[in-house]
């Protein structure tokens, strides 16, 4: 099944799927509402999009939205499917897909650390990469990294002036 | 020398075994007094006879004025009287236990009469000079044995007694058959007469006689293929019966074996040679007895019930004694006597003390021995001392017995010497399971509830009998040369058959 | 008499240290040459030792200091019994082979005790490997020693050397060639060179026993290794190459050391149990074959 | 920021002689932190051969005198570098390769990469270049040797004298109690 | 006077039984006082072998059984060093047995053991030898397992083996007695030698009966499992006696009988198969010793329990001694006797230090211990010196006897035996260091932080043992003079010593010079140590962990101690041919039980069955008679 048939197949099997776009002949993306994310992902997993490559997020500060991105890959069709959902920015929370894919716990823990998204059902909230981090999640747009670096690491600059 | 009163030793017990039923005067428990009186009489009277024998040598009692080759006569030689005294002592001890402690109040009267019959029968067997007389009292002896064993009327004792009944009846049938055959050939039934012209008869008939006579007493001697009745009867019998069985019945059959082999067949110089099948009787007996030693020891090692262990260890010791006797030399005989002495004394003691130690417990297996040392301190010490005496710790009579045994088989340096390995195996196994039992006494028993209220009701009779036995053992330990004189005298008497025949037949002609 | 011994003792021990370091320096240059680069000057190890003794050091317990010192003194004490050329520290005990073999174990025991008191698990793992390897290479070496003792009827190195005097043909090397090959392989294990250096594998167990040795303790380790080179090569020259005069003796030692280094620089590392298996099969069969030949001939 | 004057802490007399030997046998701790580690193999092996100067890689900090920081240091690796540095024995020297340890380099604005290594451990010599080539590294080594020879390479003494200042800097970065950007100064 | 001593000992042992539990240290003081008395007497009596004493027990049935004693140089030497070591262990056990539960019984049987120990060595005739041999068997059995259930399993092999060997010896004595008519050792030994000429078959039977005792008691190849079992369960201070002294009895008796025999055959090899001029039979024994030492060494390398390790090392050392003894060269025999003494000394030291560690930590598994040296320095020093002398490293006493053993073996041309001994002595170094590391060095677990040194009374024997090891190591000539007196009594050529310089056919050593060399080099090392910059003390956990702070991955000192399966990969090399002899004996035991069980069920069969068997067996006898 090449990409077009796949897109057709998904379009008429599922409702609540907004714009399906094919990025290139190996990749295509769909956007889904937040509530339907779980059963779409589980359906995709069954129709041999076996591998969850990545979970990440994008902070749209203007639209007050955070976009959660799931990248799936299927060996059979050799297609990469990008599933996007938009959640509210103030209290970002979404269902955890821990029991679909084991690896999801690690990705969700990472995204939680860098974007502050609360994944319901995944209670592993320990810091993963950052060391002794007390501020707001760093990859949020409203986080000013230069100011942070200057305040904490830049002491020598002040002495120089 | 003619001494007719020894017959009293037999008549009095038979008489009193009937007297027991008639209540004498007002005393309700009169049978107890009669019972004890007869035993004491027998003991004292045999001591008197012993003093006479010491003075005049062998004594002959002629019954009904028929002179020996025809009539029945009793021979009380040094060897037989001493045996009798030893057995009377053991009988006295078991009688004390039976009378004072026994709880089955009602049929005590009946049992005492049976015991008295038992007493009469074994004293007659030892004293008799006549083969048929031997058969008759052997019958009474086995029957009374059966009755005693079946006293406890629970599964094991009944099964054991029936087995014993069957085997001993077959044995006595064989004995009867042998008597018939001897009477047909030699015409006489007097032991001395048979011994005199035993050489003349043909080889085949000699083998015939030996086998059938042997066959009858083998079952008594607890030799392996024939001792199938031991495990049930010993396990089932009451305590005082065990003492009787282990102390007296084995020793009596041993006496018959010695009397037959050494006086009648004149064992060491027996000529059993014939053209077509030379019979080396010594090798036959040796292999037979060593097989029975090994098997008995193995069964003793692996069985769990205390009584069964002690039973099979006594069976093994008796086969060792037989093993020693078959060597046919003086030192072999003296080692046999030494082992007999140690069994007569320590074996009943073992039964007695083990019974007391396992008194409170349900099943009488090895674990019931646990923590014996501080539960029943007196009896455990009794058990340890008697075990040490029985297994032949250095300087005890059994040790000298084993010393002599090794010496007998070492001296000849022929291919018989290699039978020693059987003895070594049996000693090792024996040491092992006796020390396992002693070791169990010291082990703390976890399952035992610490209820201090088991009053240590030390029954006097057990205490007294234990004490007497221990004192005998200690005396033997401290003054070993008591039994040295006894053994030398016995071996002289046994080994010259001529003197035995002369005392009977010469007197007869005169 | 007393000062005579002290002087001889100093001569014996200092030559072993100095020459040992010298051999190490030359060895490093030799290996560098094989790797097509120019290692530092030949006196580089002297500098290293002095630098190490100039550094501060840490120790976890006085047992660590005592152990390292004992290790070093064990090796020096063994060198005392070694014939250096034809000079003997103790004239009346001219190099007793069995004493030397047993004295070497003091060096191992001392070093092992010191480093295992340091508490770092890497060092006992290294020592365990070293001891297991030791039981490996001791067998061919012991067989060679037995062969020579049987051949010369005396376990003194002095007599073994005497029998090899004269021309090159009566060197034990030529009389018992297989035994020599076996011993050379055993020497490889004794010095802890490449195929058998599982015990100080820098990559796996962070240089094994020497993981906690800093400053002067590492200096002791260096000196011990140096005199160990001098000792082991010295024994084998005495046994097989007929230790000649002072100069001849040193050149033969250097030749042996460079031989082991050339083998070392081309071989990867054995796992230590395969090393032991190797020792018990190949070199032992060489020396065994030679021994059997000798026994048949006698 | 000149907390120390090299003159005050200069080695004198006997130490000066020892420095001659220390210079000739510098042992480098084989601890590759950042992207500069790839430059070291050529310097060690036959192409540039630092063994000529008696320098060699050592497995444990106990045995090493020279700590090579090869590139940027995140907070977590800074913690390990400080722990290893303290395990090394005096006299010890630190060389920082690349521009990141000097001013944070291309990660100047990153929230986890430190901007200046000198604040946390004394750096004796920094070799610029976004990963200097082996020739520059060898040049740096020779410069350090000269410094050691005339007794100026005294970073370790400086660390001992101003230990409190260094500890304070390290704690300010590693053990922060309060958020940084929320405004209130710690 | 000896009989007075023994009699007095028996009275004391019964007396000690009645001391109440509260004053039980008094019981042990009486005990050690008695041993001191025996030690004092043995020294005062001295070595004149004319001293003869007899005590007539009984004479029955043409046997005159009497205990008679004679001081032979060999007997005297063995009594001296065994009583000395027993005295030291008894001092150690005064404190240790304060709160043991069954110590009243242990004391009583240990008393009997001491009495029979002196009795055995000074016995002049075989009957006394057998009586004390039997007493030792029984009393050591009861001391090892006084009422503990678990230890019966461990001891039953020891018990069975010792009974078998004592009764085989009994039959051997009887055959000899029949020949010579008396029990005295001298006559019997001569008769034993002459027996080989006229009736070889019985001579071999007697020889085997005596050799089995030797094999069992000194735990040689087929019987090498009982020490490990018995030691693991025995009370700690007794295991030092068990492996220091009790294992030597078999050896003593063999020296009495077999050395004169083999030397005689060596001179007049009439019709004996000679293997490079020593009798084939002694060659086999030498090889059995070598095999035992190798097997025991590899078993010791694998064992994880420190007492089992020490037990296996005892078995290995017994292997050396047998090999040296049966190489029949003068140096071999002298080396064997000297090694027995040395082995007794350093093995008691090892076991006492292990007992001290166990007294404080109640733990015998080596991987659970660690770092004891930091808390118990004296015990550590004793253990260290004991290890050095056990591995035969020069300055201490082990190397002199090992060197003599090598001289003996090499001078009588045994290449492969020397190789076997060399392999097991390097192996010895392996497991001894492992014990040193995992018990005393490495990381001290948290739970043993408050472990203190053992009380002073326990340290006295350790100091004395250390002094003994060092002094014999430096001045071995005192002990060698004693051994020479023993050699002359067996007219073997003496070892020539010129004040601390021992000459052998192959080479000579001067142990004073060896010690000087070692101290000189140690001083050199110490000077170098002072030259270097002063060192700084650092906490045990502050080690190189590749930069990771130990507190981060909650590393405790116990986890950080590497001791479990120390030579894991090395052991895997021998997986293919690993036979477990204990398994072999268990299978025999199971087989015996099976047969016994078969006969037992056979007994309690049905009634009808009994009759059939009765008749069947009767018929079988007749057939058997017919075949015969």
Short mmCIF file of N, CA and C in Angstrom, two decimals, chain B residues 6-21 24 30-47 49 84-85 87-89 91-93 95-96 98-99 108-109 111-123:
data_model
loop_
_atom_site.label_atom_id
_atom_site.label_comp_id
_atom_site.label_asym_id
_atom_site.label_seq_id
_atom_site.Cartn_x
_atom_site.Cartn_y
_atom_site.Cartn_z
N UNK B 6 18.48 -82.81 91.65
CA UNK B 6 18.40 -81.69 90.67
C UNK B 6 17.05 -81.70 89.96
N UNK B 7 16.40 -82.84 89.92
CA UNK B 7 15.12 -82.88 89.19
C UNK B 7 14.12 -81.92 89.83
N UNK B 8 14.36 -81.58 91.10
CA UNK B 8 13.43 -80.63 91.75
C UNK B 8 13.36 -79.33 90.95
N UNK B 9 14.48 -78.92 90.40
CA UNK B 9 14.54 -77.63 89.64
C UNK B 9 13.43 -77.60 88.60
N UNK B 10 13.05 -78.77 88.10
CA UNK B 10 12.05 -78.76 87.02
C UNK B 10 10.67 -78.97 87.62
N UNK B 11 10.59 -79.86 88.58
CA UNK B 11 9.25 -80.24 89.10
C UNK B 11 8.62 -79.07 89.83
N UNK B 12 9.37 -78.40 90.66
CA UNK B 12 8.78 -77.32 91.48
C UNK B 12 8.10 -76.28 90.57
N UNK B 13 8.76 -75.78 89.56
CA UNK B 13 8.07 -74.76 88.72
C UNK B 13 6.79 -75.31 88.09
N UNK B 14 6.86 -76.59 87.60
CA UNK B 14 5.63 -77.11 86.96
C UNK B 14 4.52 -77.16 88.01
N UNK B 15 4.88 -77.66 89.18
CA UNK B 15 3.87 -77.79 90.25
C UNK B 15 3.27 -76.42 90.56
N UNK B 16 4.18 -75.44 90.74
CA UNK B 16 3.65 -74.13 91.20
C UNK B 16 2.90 -73.45 90.06
N UNK B 17 3.19 -73.85 88.81
CA UNK B 17 2.43 -73.17 87.73
C UNK B 17 0.97 -73.57 87.83
N UNK B 18 0.68 -74.78 88.42
CA UNK B 18 -0.75 -75.10 88.64
C UNK B 18 -1.21 -74.50 89.97
N UNK B 19 -0.31 -74.55 90.96
CA UNK B 19 -0.69 -74.04 92.30
C UNK B 19 -1.19 -72.60 92.20
N UNK B 20 -0.61 -71.86 91.27
CA UNK B 20 -0.91 -70.42 91.18
C UNK B 20 -2.42 -70.19 91.13
N UNK B 21 -3.15 -71.13 90.48
CA UNK B 21 -4.59 -70.84 90.30
C UNK B 21 -5.35 -71.02 91.61
N UNK B 24 -4.43 -69.55 97.98
CA UNK B 24 -3.98 -70.17 99.25
C UNK B 24 -4.43 -69.24 100.38
N UNK B 30 -2.35 -64.29 96.21
CA UNK B 30 -1.37 -65.28 96.69
C UNK B 30 -0.46 -65.72 95.54
N UNK B 31 -0.99 -65.66 94.31
CA UNK B 31 -0.16 -66.25 93.22
C UNK B 31 1.18 -65.51 93.12
N UNK B 32 1.17 -64.22 93.51
CA UNK B 32 2.46 -63.48 93.38
C UNK B 32 3.51 -64.13 94.27
N UNK B 33 3.07 -64.40 95.49
CA UNK B 33 4.06 -64.95 96.44
C UNK B 33 4.57 -66.29 95.90
N UNK B 34 3.63 -67.12 95.46
CA UNK B 34 4.07 -68.46 94.97
C UNK B 34 5.05 -68.26 93.83
N UNK B 35 4.70 -67.39 92.92
CA UNK B 35 5.52 -67.19 91.72
C UNK B 35 6.95 -66.81 92.12
N UNK B 36 7.04 -65.80 92.97
CA UNK B 36 8.39 -65.35 93.37
C UNK B 36 9.09 -66.44 94.16
N UNK B 37 8.34 -67.13 95.01
CA UNK B 37 8.96 -68.17 95.85
C UNK B 37 9.62 -69.20 94.94
N UNK B 38 8.87 -69.69 93.93
CA UNK B 38 9.47 -70.74 93.09
C UNK B 38 10.76 -70.22 92.43
N UNK B 39 10.71 -68.99 91.92
CA UNK B 39 11.92 -68.51 91.22
C UNK B 39 13.09 -68.48 92.19
N UNK B 40 12.81 -67.89 93.39
CA UNK B 40 13.92 -67.80 94.36
C UNK B 40 14.42 -69.21 94.70
N UNK B 41 13.45 -70.15 94.88
CA UNK B 41 13.88 -71.52 95.22
C UNK B 41 14.82 -72.03 94.13
N UNK B 42 14.36 -71.88 92.89
CA UNK B 42 15.19 -72.41 91.81
C UNK B 42 16.60 -71.82 91.85
N UNK B 43 16.63 -70.50 92.03
CA UNK B 43 17.94 -69.83 92.01
C UNK B 43 18.83 -70.39 93.12
N UNK B 44 18.26 -70.42 94.33
CA UNK B 44 19.10 -70.85 95.46
C UNK B 44 19.50 -72.31 95.27
N UNK B 45 18.57 -73.11 94.86
CA UNK B 45 18.86 -74.55 94.74
C UNK B 45 19.95 -74.76 93.69
N UNK B 46 19.85 -73.97 92.59
CA UNK B 46 20.88 -74.21 91.57
C UNK B 46 22.25 -73.77 92.11
N UNK B 47 22.26 -72.74 92.96
CA UNK B 47 23.55 -72.35 93.57
C UNK B 47 24.09 -73.52 94.39
N UNK B 49 23.48 -76.68 93.98
CA UNK B 49 23.98 -77.74 93.09
C UNK B 49 25.35 -77.34 92.56
N UNK B 84 22.63 -71.96 83.73
CA UNK B 84 21.31 -71.95 84.39
C UNK B 84 21.22 -70.77 85.36
N UNK B 85 22.31 -70.61 86.14
CA UNK B 85 22.28 -69.54 87.17
C UNK B 85 22.10 -68.19 86.47
N UNK B 87 20.77 -67.56 83.65
CA UNK B 87 19.42 -67.36 83.10
C UNK B 87 18.44 -67.11 84.23
N UNK B 88 18.66 -67.80 85.36
CA UNK B 88 17.71 -67.56 86.48
C UNK B 88 17.76 -66.10 86.91
N UNK B 89 18.98 -65.54 86.94
CA UNK B 89 19.08 -64.11 87.38
C UNK B 89 18.27 -63.23 86.43
N UNK B 91 15.85 -64.10 84.55
CA UNK B 91 14.41 -64.41 84.72
C UNK B 91 13.87 -63.70 85.94
N UNK B 92 14.68 -63.70 87.03
CA UNK B 92 14.24 -63.06 88.28
C UNK B 92 13.97 -61.57 88.01
N UNK B 93 14.90 -60.97 87.30
CA UNK B 93 14.76 -59.51 87.05
C UNK B 93 13.49 -59.25 86.26
N UNK B 95 10.95 -61.04 86.08
CA UNK B 95 9.77 -61.39 86.92
C UNK B 95 9.46 -60.23 87.84
N UNK B 96 10.49 -59.65 88.43
CA UNK B 96 10.25 -58.48 89.34
C UNK B 96 9.50 -57.41 88.56
N UNK B 98 7.74 -57.74 85.95
CA UNK B 98 6.38 -58.21 85.59
C UNK B 98 5.45 -58.08 86.79
N UNK B 99 5.90 -58.51 87.92
CA UNK B 99 5.00 -58.56 89.10
C UNK B 99 4.67 -57.14 89.56
N UNK B 108 -2.85 -61.34 85.16
CA UNK B 108 -1.49 -61.54 85.69
C UNK B 108 -1.34 -62.99 86.18
N UNK B 109 -2.39 -63.46 86.70
CA UNK B 109 -2.33 -64.83 87.24
C UNK B 109 -2.00 -65.81 86.11
N UNK B 111 -0.58 -65.24 83.30
CA UNK B 111 0.77 -65.07 82.72
C UNK B 111 1.81 -65.70 83.64
N UNK B 112 1.58 -65.55 84.94
CA UNK B 112 2.62 -66.09 85.85
C UNK B 112 2.69 -67.61 85.69
N UNK B 113 1.57 -68.23 85.48
CA UNK B 113 1.66 -69.70 85.32
C UNK B 113 2.43 -70.01 84.04
N UNK B 114 2.14 -69.27 82.99
CA UNK B 114 2.89 -69.55 81.74
C UNK B 114 4.39 -69.34 81.98
N UNK B 115 4.68 -68.25 82.70
CA UNK B 115 6.11 -67.96 82.94
C UNK B 115 6.75 -69.12 83.71
N UNK B 116 6.01 -69.64 84.64
CA UNK B 116 6.60 -70.73 85.42
C UNK B 116 6.86 -71.93 84.51
N UNK B 117 5.91 -72.18 83.60
CA UNK B 117 6.15 -73.28 82.65
C UNK B 117 7.42 -72.99 81.84
N UNK B 118 7.51 -71.73 81.41
CA UNK B 118 8.69 -71.29 80.63
C UNK B 118 9.96 -71.59 81.42
N UNK B 119 9.90 -71.28 82.75
CA UNK B 119 11.07 -71.49 83.61
C UNK B 119 11.42 -72.97 83.62
N UNK B 120 10.39 -73.78 83.85
CA UNK B 120 10.65 -75.24 83.94
C UNK B 120 11.26 -75.71 82.62
N UNK B 121 10.66 -75.26 81.50
CA UNK B 121 11.11 -75.82 80.22
C UNK B 121 12.58 -75.49 79.97
N UNK B 122 12.98 -74.24 80.19
CA UNK B 122 14.37 -73.97 79.79
C UNK B 122 15.35 -74.59 80.78
N UNK B 123 14.94 -74.73 82.08
CA UNK B 123 15.91 -75.41 82.95
C UNK B 123 16.05 -76.87 82.53
#
